[in-house]
mmCIF file of C-alpha atoms and ligand atoms in Angstrom:
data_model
loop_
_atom_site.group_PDB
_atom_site.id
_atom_site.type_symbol
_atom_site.label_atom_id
_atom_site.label_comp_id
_atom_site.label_asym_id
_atom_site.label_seq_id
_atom_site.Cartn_x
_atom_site.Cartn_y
_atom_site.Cartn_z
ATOM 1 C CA UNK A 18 199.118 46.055 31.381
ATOM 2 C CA UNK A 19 198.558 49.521 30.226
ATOM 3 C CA UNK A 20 198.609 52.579 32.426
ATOM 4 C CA UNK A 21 196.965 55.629 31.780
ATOM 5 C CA UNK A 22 197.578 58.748 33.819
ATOM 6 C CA UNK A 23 197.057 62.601 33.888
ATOM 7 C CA UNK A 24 197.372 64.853 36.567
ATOM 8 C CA UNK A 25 194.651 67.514 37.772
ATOM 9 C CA UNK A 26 192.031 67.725 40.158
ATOM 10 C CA UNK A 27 188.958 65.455 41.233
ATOM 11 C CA UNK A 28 185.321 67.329 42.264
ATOM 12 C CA UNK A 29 183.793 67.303 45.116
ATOM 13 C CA UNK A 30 182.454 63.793 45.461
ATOM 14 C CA UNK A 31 185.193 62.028 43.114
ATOM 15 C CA UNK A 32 183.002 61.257 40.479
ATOM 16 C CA UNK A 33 184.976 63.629 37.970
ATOM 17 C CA UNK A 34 188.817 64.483 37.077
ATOM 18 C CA UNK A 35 189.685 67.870 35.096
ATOM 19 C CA UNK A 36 193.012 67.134 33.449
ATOM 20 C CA UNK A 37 195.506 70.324 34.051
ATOM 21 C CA UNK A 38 197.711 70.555 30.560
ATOM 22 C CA UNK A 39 199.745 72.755 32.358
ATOM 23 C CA UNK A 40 202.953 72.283 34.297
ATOM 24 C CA UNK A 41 202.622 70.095 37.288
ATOM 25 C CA UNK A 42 202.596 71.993 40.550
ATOM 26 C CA UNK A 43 202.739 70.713 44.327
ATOM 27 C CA UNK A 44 199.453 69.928 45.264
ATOM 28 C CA UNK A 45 198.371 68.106 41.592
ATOM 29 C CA UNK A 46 196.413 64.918 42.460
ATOM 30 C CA UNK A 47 197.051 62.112 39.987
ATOM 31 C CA UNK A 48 194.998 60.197 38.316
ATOM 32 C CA UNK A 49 195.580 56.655 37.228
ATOM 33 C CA UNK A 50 194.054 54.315 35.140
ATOM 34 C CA UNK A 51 195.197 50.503 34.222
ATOM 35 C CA UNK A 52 193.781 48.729 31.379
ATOM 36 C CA UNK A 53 194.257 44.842 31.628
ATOM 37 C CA UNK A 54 195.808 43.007 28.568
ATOM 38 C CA UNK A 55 193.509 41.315 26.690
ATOM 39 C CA UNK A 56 195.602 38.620 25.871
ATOM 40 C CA UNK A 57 198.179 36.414 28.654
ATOM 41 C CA UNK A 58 201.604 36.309 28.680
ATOM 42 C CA UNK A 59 202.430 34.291 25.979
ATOM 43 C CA UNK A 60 205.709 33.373 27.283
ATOM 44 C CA UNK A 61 203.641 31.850 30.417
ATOM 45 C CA UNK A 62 200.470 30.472 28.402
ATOM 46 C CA UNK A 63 203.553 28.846 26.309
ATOM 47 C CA UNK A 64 204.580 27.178 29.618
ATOM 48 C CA UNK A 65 201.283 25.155 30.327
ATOM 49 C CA UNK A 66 200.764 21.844 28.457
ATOM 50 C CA UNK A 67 197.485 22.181 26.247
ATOM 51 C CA UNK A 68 195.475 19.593 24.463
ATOM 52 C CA UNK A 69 192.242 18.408 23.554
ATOM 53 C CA UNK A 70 189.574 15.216 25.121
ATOM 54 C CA UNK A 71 187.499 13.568 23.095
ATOM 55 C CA UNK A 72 186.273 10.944 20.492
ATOM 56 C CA UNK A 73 183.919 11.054 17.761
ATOM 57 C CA UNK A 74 181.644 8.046 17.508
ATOM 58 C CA UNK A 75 180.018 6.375 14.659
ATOM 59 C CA UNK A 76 176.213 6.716 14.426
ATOM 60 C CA UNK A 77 176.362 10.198 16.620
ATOM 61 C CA UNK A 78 176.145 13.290 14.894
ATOM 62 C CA UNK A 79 177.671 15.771 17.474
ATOM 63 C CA UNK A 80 181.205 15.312 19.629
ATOM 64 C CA UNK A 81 181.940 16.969 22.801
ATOM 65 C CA UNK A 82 185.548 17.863 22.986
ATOM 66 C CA UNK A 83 187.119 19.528 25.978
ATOM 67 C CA UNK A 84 189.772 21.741 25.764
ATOM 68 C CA UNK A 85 192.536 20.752 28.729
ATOM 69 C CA UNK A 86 195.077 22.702 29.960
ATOM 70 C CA UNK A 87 197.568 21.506 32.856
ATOM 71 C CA UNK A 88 199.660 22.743 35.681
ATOM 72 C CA UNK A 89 198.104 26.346 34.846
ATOM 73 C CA UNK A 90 198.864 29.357 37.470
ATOM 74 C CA UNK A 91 195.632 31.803 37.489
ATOM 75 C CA UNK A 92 194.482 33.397 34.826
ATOM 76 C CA UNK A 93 191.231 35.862 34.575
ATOM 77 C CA UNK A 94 191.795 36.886 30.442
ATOM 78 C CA UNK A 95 192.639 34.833 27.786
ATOM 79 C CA UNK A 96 192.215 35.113 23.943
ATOM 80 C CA UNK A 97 192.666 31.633 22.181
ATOM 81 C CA UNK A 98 192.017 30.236 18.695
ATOM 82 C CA UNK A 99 190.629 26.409 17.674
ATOM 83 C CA UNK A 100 191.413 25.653 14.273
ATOM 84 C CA UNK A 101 189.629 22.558 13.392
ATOM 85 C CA UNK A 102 188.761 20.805 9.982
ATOM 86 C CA UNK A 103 185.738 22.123 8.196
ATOM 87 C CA UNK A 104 185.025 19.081 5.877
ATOM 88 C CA UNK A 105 184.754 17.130 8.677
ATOM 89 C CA UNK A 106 183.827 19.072 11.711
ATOM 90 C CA UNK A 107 181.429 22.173 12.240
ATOM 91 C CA UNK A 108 180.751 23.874 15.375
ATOM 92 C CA UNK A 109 176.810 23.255 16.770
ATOM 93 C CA UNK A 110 175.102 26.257 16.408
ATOM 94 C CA UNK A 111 173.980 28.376 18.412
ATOM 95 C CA UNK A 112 177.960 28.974 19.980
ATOM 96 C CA UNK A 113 176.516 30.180 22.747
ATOM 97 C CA UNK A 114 174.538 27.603 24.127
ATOM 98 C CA UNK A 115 177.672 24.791 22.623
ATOM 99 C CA UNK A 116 180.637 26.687 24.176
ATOM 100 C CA UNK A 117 181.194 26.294 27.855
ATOM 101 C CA UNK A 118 183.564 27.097 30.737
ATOM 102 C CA UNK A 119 183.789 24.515 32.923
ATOM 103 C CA UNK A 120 184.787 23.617 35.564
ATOM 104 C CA UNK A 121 187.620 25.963 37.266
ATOM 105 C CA UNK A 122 186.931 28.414 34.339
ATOM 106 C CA UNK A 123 183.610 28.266 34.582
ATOM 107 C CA UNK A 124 182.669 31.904 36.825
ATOM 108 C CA UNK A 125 184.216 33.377 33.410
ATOM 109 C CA UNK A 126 181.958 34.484 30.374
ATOM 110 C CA UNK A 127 183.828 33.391 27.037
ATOM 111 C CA UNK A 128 182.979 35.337 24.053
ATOM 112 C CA UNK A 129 183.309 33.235 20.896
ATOM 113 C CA UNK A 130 183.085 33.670 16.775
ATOM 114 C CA UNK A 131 183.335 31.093 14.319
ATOM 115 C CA UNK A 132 184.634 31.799 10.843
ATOM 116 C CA UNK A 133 183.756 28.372 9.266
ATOM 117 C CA UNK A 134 185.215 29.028 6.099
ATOM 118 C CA UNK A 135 188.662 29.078 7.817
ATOM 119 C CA UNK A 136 188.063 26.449 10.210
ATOM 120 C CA UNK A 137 188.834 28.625 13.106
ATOM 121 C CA UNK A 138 186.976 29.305 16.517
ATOM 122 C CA UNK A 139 187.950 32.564 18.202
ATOM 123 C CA UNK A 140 187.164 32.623 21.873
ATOM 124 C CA UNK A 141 187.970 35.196 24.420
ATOM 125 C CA UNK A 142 187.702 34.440 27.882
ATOM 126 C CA UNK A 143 186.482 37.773 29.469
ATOM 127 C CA UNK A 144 184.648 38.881 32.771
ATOM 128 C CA UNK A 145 182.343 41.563 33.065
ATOM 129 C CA UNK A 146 182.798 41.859 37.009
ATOM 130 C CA UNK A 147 183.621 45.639 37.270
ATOM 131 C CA UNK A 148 184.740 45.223 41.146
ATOM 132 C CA UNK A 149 186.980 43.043 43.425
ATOM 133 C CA UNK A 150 187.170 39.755 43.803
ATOM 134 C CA UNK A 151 187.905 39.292 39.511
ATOM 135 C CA UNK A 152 187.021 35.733 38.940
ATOM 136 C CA UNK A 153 189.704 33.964 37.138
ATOM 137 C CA UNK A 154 190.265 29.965 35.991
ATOM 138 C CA UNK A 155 191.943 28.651 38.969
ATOM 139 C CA UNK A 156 195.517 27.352 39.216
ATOM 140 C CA UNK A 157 195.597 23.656 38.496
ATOM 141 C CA UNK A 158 194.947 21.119 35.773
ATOM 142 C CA UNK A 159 192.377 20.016 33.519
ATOM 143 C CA UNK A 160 189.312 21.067 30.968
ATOM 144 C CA UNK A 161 188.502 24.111 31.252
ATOM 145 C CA UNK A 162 186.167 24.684 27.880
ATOM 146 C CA UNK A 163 183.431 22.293 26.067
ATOM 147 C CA UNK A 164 182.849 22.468 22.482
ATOM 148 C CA UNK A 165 180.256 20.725 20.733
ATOM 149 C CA UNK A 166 180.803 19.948 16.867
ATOM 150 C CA UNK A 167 178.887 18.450 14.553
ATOM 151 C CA UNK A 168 180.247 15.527 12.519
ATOM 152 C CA UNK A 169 180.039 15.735 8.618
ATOM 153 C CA UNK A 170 180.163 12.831 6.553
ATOM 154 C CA UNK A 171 180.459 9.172 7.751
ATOM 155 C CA UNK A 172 182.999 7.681 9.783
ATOM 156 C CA UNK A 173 185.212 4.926 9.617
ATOM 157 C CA UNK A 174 187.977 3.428 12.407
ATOM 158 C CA UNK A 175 190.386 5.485 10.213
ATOM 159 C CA UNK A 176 188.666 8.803 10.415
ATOM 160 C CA UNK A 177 190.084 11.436 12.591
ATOM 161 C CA UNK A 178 189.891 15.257 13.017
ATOM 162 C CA UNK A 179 192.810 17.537 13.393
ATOM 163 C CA UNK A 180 192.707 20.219 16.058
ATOM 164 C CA UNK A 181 194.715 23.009 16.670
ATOM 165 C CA UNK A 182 194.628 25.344 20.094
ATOM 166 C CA UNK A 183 196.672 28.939 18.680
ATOM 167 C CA UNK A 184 197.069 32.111 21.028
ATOM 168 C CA UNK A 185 195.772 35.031 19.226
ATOM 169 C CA UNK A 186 198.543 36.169 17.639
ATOM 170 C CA UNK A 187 198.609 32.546 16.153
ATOM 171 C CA UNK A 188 201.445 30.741 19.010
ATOM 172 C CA UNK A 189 200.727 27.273 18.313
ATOM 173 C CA UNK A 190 199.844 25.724 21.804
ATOM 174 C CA UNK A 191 198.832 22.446 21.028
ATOM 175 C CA UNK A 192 197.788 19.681 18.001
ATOM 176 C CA UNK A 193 195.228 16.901 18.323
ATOM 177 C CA UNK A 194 194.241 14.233 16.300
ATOM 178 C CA UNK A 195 190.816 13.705 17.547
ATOM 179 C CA UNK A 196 189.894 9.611 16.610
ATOM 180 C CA UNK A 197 186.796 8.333 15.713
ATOM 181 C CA UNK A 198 185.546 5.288 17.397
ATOM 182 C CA UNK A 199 183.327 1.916 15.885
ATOM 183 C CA UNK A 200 181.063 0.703 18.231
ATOM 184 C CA UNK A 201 181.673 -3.183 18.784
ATOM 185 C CA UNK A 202 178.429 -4.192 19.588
ATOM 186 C CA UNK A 203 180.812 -5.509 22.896
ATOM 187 C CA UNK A 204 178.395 -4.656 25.864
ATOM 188 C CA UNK A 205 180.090 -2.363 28.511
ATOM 189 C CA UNK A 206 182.786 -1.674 25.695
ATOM 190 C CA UNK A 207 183.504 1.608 25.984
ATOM 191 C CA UNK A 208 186.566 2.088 23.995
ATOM 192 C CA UNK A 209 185.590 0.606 21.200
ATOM 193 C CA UNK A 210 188.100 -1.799 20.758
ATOM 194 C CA UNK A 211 186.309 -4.623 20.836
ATOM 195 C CA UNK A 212 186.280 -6.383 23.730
ATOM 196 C CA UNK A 213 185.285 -5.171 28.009
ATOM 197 C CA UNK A 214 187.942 -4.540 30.322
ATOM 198 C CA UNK A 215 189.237 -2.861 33.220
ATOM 199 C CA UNK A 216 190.164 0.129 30.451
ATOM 200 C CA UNK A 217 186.108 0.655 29.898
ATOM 201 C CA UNK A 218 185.885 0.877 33.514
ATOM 202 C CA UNK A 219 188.614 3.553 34.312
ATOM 203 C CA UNK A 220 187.703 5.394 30.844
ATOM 204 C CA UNK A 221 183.979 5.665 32.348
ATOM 205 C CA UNK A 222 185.802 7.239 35.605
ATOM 206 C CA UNK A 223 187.412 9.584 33.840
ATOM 207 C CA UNK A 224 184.378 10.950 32.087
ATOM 208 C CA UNK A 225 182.520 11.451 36.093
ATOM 209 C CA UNK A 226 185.967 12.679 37.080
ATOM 210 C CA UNK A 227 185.273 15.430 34.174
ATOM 211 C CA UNK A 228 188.890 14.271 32.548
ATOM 212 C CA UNK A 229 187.096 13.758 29.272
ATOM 213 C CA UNK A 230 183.959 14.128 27.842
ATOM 214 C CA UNK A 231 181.018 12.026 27.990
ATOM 215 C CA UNK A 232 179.605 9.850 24.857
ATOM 216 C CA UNK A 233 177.258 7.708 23.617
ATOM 217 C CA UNK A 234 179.732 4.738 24.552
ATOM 218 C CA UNK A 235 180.222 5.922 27.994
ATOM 219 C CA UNK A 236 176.584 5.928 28.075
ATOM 220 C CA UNK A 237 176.266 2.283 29.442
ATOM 221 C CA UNK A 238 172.697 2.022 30.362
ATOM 222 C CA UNK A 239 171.551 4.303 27.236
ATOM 223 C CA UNK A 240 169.574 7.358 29.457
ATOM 224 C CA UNK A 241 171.447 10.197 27.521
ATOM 225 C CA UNK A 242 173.564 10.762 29.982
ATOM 226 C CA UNK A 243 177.010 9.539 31.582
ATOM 227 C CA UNK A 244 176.549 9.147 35.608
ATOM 228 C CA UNK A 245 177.533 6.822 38.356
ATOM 229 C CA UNK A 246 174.677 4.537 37.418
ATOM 230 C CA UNK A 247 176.627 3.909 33.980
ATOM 231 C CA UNK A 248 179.249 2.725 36.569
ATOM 232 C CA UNK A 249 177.122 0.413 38.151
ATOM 233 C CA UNK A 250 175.586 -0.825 34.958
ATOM 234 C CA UNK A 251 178.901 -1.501 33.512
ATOM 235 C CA UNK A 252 179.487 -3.442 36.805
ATOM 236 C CA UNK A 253 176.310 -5.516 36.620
ATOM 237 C CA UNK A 254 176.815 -6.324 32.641
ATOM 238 C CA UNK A 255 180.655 -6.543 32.238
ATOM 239 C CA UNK A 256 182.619 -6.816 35.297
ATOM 240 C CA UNK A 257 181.843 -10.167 35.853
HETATM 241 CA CA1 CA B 9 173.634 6.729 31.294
#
């Protein structure tokens, strides 16, 4: 936090301030002014446990990866780097409509750049709210920002993706070695690893519970979408 002051007098209606640059004398009213950091403490942001949700799957051209941070306090400003492969990943364009606050972030705005050549995602969490109540992401755990890459190049069981969440001033939070996953053919097989079990089911509650994004394989009847009837589908074709 930065304060700004100067001493002097306000108008009539408060609406202006002449500055005195002369000695102060009784009477003076002050003026103050207190400019928010941009960036969190990054002793505190240190504290929190960062990471990363997500899977790539064969045969899908875009991932959805969440960005997760736990046991957070409040925070309304926050200026964050994701450093991610460029060979194999490239963020969906346009960023704006690809980047999202969710969740307990999401009555933020988040102002983002990508500088593909470096592999590195800039994005500012921000609020343009110019009065009382400040919206902030909430105390607690969990994703608080969706990214949507697309995939270059084909994938194998062996692929995987690095990613990187940095502070600003390049603090590295957290590394993730996003996998890529081989459809089995295995109906109701949502992990991939070839067979349906009780692992599918709870991975598919995860994705409603908003713990990780959604994906073609969580996508059990095949409607685009991942949704309670994907439960009940599973249900009906694999939990027998
Ligand atoms: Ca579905």
């Amino acid at each position: 936090m930065t304060v700004i002051s100067a001493f002097g007098t306000w108008n009539g209606d408060g609406s202006s301030f002449t500055q005195f640059p002369d000695a102060i004398l009784p009477g003076d009213r002050w003026r103050i002014e207190i400019e928010p950091d941009a960036v969190p403490d990054s002793a505190q942001a240190k504290q929190y446990t960062w990471g990363f949700s997500g899977a790539m799957v064969a045969g899908t051209d875009n991932v959805e990866v969440y960005l997760t941070v736990q046991n957070s306090s409040a925070f309304s400003l926050a200026d964050l780097a994701v450093v991610y492969d460029p060979a194999v990943l490239q963020p969906v364009a346009p960023l704006d409509a690809n980047l999202k606050l969710i969740s307990r972030a999401s009555q933020l705005e988040l102002v983002s750049a990508d500088d593909s050549a470096a592999g590195t995602l800039s994005l500012r969490l921000t609020t343009s709210a110019t009065a009382r109540p400040f919206p902030e992401v909430k105390a607690g755990s969990g994703a608080i920002i969706s990214l949507k890459f697309r995939v270059i190049g084909t994938l194998t069981a062996e692929t995987t993706a690095g990613l990187e969440i940095r502070l600003a001033d390049g603090t590295s939070l957290a590394q993730y070695q996003m996998p890529a996953k081989v459809p089995s053919g295995v109906v109701g097989d949502v992990r991939a690893d070839g067979k349906a079990d009780i692992f599918d089911l709870l991975e598919i509650l995860q994705v409603l519970g908003g713990g990780i994004p959604a994906s073609s394989l969580s996508d059990v009847n095949g409607d685009g979408r991942t949704d309670i009837f994907d439960l009940l589908e599973w249900l009906k074709v694999a939990g027998k």
